[in-house]
Short mmCIF file of C-alpha atoms and ligand atoms in Angstrom, two decimals:
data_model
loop_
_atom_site.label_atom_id
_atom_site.label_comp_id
_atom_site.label_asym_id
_atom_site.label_seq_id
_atom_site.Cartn_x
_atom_site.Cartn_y
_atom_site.Cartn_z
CA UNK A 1 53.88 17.68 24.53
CA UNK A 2 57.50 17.00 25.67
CA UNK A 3 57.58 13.71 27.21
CA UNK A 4 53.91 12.67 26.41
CA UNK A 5 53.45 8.90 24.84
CA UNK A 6 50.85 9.31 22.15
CA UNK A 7 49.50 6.30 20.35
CA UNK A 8 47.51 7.74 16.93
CA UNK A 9 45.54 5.18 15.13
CA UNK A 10 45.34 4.64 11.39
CA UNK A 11 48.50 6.67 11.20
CA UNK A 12 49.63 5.08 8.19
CA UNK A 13 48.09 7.32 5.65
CA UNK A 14 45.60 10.51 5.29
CA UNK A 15 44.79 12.79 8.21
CA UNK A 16 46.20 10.06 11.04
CA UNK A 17 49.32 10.19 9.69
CA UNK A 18 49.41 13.93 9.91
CA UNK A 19 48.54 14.16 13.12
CA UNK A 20 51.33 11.90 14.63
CA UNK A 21 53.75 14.52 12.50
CA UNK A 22 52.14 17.56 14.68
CA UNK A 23 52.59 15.43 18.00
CA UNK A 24 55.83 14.51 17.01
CA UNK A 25 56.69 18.16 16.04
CA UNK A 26 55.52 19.29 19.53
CA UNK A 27 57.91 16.34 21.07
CA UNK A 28 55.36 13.67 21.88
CA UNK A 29 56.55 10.09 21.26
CA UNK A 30 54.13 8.82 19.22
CA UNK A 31 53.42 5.18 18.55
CA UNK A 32 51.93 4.69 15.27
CA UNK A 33 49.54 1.82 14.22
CA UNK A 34 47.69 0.39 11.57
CA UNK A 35 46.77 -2.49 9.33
CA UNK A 36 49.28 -1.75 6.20
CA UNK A 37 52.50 -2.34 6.90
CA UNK A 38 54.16 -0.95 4.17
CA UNK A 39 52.79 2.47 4.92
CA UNK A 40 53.03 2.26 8.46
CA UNK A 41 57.07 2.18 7.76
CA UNK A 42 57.29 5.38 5.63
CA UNK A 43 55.17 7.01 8.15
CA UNK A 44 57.43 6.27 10.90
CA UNK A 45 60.58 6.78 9.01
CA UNK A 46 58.72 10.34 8.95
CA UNK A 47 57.79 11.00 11.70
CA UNK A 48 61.03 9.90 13.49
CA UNK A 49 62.67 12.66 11.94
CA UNK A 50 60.91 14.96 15.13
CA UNK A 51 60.52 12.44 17.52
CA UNK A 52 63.36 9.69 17.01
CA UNK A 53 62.06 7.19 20.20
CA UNK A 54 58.51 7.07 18.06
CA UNK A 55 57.97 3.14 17.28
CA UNK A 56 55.01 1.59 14.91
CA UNK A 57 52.93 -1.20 15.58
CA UNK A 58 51.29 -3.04 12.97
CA UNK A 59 47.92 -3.81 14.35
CA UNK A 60 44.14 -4.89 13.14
CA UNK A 61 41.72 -2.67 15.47
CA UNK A 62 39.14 -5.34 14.70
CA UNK A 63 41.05 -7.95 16.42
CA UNK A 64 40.79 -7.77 20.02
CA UNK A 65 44.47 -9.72 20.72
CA UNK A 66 45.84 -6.72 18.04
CA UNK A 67 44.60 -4.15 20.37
CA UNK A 68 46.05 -5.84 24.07
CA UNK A 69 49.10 -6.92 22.03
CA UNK A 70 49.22 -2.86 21.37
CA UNK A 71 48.79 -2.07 24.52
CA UNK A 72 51.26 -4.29 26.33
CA UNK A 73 54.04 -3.19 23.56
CA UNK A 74 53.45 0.56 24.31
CA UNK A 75 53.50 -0.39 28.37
CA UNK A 76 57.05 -1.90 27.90
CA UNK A 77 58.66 0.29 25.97
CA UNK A 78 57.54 3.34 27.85
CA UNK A 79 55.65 2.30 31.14
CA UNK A 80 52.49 4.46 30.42
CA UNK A 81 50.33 6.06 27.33
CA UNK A 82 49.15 9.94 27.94
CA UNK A 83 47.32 10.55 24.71
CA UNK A 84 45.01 8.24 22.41
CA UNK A 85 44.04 9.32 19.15
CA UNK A 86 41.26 6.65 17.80
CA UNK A 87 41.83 8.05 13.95
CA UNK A 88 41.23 4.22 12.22
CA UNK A 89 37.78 4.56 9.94
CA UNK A 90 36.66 3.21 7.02
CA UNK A 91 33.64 4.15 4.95
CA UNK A 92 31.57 1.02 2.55
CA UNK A 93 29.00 3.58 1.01
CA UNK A 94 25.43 2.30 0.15
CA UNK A 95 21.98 3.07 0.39
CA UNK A 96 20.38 1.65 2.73
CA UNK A 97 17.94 -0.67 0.70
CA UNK A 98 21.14 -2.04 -0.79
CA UNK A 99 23.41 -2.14 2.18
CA UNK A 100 25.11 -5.60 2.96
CA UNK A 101 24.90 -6.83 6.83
CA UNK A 102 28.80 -6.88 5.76
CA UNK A 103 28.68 -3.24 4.92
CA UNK A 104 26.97 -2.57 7.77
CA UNK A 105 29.20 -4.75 10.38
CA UNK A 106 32.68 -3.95 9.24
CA UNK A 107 32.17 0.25 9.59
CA UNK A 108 30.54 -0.39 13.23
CA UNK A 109 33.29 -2.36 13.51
CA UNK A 110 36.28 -0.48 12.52
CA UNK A 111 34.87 3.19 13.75
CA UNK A 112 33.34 2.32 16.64
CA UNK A 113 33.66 -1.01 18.53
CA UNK A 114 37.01 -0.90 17.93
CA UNK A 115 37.46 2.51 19.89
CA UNK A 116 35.61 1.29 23.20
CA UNK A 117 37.81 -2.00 23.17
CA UNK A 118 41.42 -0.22 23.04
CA UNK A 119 39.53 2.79 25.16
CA UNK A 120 38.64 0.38 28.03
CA UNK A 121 42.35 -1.23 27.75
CA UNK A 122 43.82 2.16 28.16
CA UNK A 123 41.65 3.46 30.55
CA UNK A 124 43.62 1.44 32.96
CA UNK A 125 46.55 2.49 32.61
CA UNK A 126 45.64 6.16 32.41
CA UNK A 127 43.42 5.78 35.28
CA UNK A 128 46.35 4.86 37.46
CA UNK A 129 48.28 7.60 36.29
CA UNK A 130 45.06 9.75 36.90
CA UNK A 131 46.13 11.70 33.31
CA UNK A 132 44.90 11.06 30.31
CA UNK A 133 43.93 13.00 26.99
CA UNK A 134 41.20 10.73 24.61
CA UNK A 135 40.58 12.48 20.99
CA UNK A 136 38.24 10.71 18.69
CA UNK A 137 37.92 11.36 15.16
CA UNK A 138 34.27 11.90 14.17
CA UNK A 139 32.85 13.26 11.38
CA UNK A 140 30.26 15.96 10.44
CA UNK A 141 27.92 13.29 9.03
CA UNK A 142 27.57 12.11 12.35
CA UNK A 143 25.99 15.25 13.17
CA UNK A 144 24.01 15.82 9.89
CA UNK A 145 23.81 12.41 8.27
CA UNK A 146 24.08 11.89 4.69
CA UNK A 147 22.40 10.05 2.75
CA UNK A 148 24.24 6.45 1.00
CA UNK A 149 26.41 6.37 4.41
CA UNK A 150 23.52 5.51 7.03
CA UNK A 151 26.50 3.34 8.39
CA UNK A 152 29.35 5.68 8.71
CA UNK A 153 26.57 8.12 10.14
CA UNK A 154 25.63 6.01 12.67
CA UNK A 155 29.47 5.36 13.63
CA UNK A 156 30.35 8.31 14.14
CA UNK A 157 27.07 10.18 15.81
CA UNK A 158 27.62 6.43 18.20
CA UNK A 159 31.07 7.92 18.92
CA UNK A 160 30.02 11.00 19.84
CA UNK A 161 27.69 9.51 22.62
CA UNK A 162 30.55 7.02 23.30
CA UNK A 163 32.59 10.18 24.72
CA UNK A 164 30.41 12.38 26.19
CA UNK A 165 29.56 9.08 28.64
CA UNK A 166 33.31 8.67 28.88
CA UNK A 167 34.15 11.58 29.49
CA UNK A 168 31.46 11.80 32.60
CA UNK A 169 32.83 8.77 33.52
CA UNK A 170 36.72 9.92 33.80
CA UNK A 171 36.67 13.19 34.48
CA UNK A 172 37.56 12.98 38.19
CA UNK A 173 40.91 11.04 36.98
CA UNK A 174 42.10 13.91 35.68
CA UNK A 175 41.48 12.30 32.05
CA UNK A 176 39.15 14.13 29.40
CA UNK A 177 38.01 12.48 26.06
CA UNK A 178 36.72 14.81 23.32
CA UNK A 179 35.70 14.27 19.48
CA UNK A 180 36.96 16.39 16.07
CA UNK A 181 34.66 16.12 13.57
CA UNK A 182 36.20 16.67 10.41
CA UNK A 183 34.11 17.99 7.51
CA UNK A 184 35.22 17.25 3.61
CA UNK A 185 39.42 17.02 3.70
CA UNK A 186 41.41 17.12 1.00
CA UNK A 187 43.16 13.33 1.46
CA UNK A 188 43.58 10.47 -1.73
CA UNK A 189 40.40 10.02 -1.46
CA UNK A 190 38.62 13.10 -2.10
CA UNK A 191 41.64 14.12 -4.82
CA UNK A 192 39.65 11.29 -7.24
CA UNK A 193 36.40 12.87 -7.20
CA UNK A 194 35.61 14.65 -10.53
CA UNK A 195 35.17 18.07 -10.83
CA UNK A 196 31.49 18.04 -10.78
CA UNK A 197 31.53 16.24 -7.37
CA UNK A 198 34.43 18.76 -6.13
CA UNK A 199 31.52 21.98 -7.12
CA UNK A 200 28.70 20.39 -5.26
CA UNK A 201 30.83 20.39 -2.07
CA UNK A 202 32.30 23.64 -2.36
CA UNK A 203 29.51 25.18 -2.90
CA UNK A 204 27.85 23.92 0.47
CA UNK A 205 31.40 24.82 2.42
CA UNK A 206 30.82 28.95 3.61
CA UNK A 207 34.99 29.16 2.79
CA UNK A 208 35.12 27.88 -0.52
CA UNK A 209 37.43 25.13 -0.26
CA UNK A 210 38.23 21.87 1.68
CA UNK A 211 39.85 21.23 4.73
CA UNK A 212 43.35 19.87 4.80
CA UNK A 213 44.60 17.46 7.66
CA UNK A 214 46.94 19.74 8.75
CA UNK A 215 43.85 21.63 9.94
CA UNK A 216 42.49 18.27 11.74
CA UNK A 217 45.91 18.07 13.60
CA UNK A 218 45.89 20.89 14.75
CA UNK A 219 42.14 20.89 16.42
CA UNK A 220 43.51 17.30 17.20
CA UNK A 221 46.38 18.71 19.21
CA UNK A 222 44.65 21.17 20.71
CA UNK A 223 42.65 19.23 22.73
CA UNK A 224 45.14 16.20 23.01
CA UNK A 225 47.69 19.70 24.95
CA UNK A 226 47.98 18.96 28.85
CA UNK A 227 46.39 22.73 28.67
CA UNK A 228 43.13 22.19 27.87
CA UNK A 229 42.84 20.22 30.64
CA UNK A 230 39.18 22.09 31.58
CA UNK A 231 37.49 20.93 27.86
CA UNK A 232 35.66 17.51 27.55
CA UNK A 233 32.89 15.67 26.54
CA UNK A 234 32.79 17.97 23.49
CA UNK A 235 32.88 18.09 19.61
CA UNK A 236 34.51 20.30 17.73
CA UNK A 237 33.83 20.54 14.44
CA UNK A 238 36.17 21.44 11.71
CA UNK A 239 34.50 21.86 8.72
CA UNK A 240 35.15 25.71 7.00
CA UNK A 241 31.41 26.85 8.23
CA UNK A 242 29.62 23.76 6.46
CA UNK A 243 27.97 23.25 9.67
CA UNK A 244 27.27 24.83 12.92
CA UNK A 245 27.15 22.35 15.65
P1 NAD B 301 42.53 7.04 5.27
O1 NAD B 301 41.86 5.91 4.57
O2 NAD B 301 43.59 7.83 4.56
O3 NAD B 301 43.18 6.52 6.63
C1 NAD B 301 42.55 5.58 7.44
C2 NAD B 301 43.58 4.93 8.31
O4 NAD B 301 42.93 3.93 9.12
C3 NAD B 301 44.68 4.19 7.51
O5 NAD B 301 45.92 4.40 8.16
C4 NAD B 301 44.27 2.74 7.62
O6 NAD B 301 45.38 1.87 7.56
C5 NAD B 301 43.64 2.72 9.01
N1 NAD B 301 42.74 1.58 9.20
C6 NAD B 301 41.60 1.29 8.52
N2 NAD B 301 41.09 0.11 8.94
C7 NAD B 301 41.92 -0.34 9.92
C8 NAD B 301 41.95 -1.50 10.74
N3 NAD B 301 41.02 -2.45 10.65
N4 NAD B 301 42.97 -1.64 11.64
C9 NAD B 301 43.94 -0.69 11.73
N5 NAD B 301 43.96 0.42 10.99
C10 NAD B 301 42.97 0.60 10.10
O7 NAD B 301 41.34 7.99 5.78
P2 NAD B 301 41.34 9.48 6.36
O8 NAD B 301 40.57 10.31 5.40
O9 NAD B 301 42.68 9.92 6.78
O10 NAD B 301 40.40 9.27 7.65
C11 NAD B 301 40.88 9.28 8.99
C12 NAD B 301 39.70 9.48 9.94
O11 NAD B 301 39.07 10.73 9.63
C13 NAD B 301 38.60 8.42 9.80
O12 NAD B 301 38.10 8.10 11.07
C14 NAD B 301 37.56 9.11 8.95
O13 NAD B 301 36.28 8.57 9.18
C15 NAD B 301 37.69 10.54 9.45
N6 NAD B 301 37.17 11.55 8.52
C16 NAD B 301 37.75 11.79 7.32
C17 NAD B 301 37.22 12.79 6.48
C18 NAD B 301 37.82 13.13 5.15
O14 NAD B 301 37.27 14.01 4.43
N7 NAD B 301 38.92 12.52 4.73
C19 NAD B 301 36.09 13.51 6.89
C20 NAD B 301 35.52 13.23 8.12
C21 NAD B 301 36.07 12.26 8.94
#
């Protein structure tokens, strides 16, 4: 990835934050953004140990002057963007006869209008370079559903759509847009659940064990690489067998 500009979403923390380490490892630039600043600074302290020109932009993904403010940073400091990882998401679990419009609204919000406003800001860009490598992070609820996340379901099996039309769309530019779709990774999150709740999900994962982000990166990187330049439109899931798209 040497000399690639890579701008990772939701890098402050958790599996985005990994992933701008692998770019950065493989000598991308990576700029880093995300809604907690405080993070967003140790995670660039990090990951400018690999990739010392890497610069962070604190940015709300919800707020459309965030993402053009983005956009016009990354175009100064580096006249183009090769690679955009949309990695922001948020989950507000409920079942559905309790969900909140609010619930509802802010995780179409975050995981999925979000992606097609920066997307159609990049697109420009990349379009005029006629190169461009779109990764979006999905999940394997968006394939299977689940139930108290109708809304984080929807999300992501809307993103999935979102790409394969995207990638139809692009594809003669040169520029192909692709989804992981991670299934239960070992992050803060999942570390709280109690032991009970760990069982249940191992025993429905075929290895045994969760995923890390590490192993997310690296699917992550493999499609973001200039040589997979012949894979779009797709889904790959990474999820230790739990299910077989
Ligand atoms: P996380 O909570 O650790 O990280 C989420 C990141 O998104 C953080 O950096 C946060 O600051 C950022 N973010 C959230 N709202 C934002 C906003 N409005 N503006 C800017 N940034 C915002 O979560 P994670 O587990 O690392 O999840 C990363 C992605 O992977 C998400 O899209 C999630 O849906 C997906 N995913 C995670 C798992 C899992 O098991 N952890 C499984 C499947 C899919």
């Amino acid at each position: 990835m040497e000399g690639r500009i890579a701008i990772v979403t939701g890098s402050s923390s958790g599996i985005g934050r990994v992933i701008a380490n692998d770019m950065a490892r493989r000598r991308a630039r990576v700029v880093l953004m995300s809604n907690v600043p405080g993070d967003l600074q140790d995670a660039l302290a990090e990951v400018r140990l690999l990739a010392p020109e890497s610069i962070a932009i604190e940015a709300d993904v919800t707020k459309s002057d965030d993402l053009s403010r983005v956009v016009d940073q990354v175009m100064d400091v580096f006249g183009k963007v090769d690679i955009l990882v949309n990695n922001a998401g948020i989950t507000r679990d409920n079942l559905l006869m309790r969900m909140k419009d609010d619930e509802w609204d802010s995780v179409l919000s975050v995981n999925l209008t979000s992606i097609f406003k920066l997307t159609r800001l990049i697109l420009k860009p990349m379009m005029k370079a006629r190169y461009g490598r779109i990764v979006n992070i999905a999940s394997v609820v968006g394939a299977t559903g689940n139930a108290g996340q109708a809304n984080y379901a929807a999300s992501k099996a809307g993103l999935m759509g979102f790409t394969k039309s995207l990638a139809a769309e692009v594809a003669s530019r040169n520029i192909t847009a692709n989804c992981v779709a991670p299934g239960f990774i070992r992050t803060a999150m999942t570390d709280k659940l109690n032991p009970k709740a760990s069982e249940a999900i191992l025993s429905r994962i075929p290895m045994g064990a969760m995923g890390t982000p590490e192993d997310v990166a690296h699917a992550v990187c493999f499609l973001a690489a200039d040589s997979s330049r012949y894979i779009t439109g797709e889904t790959l899931h990474v999820n230790g067998g739990m299910y077989m798209g």
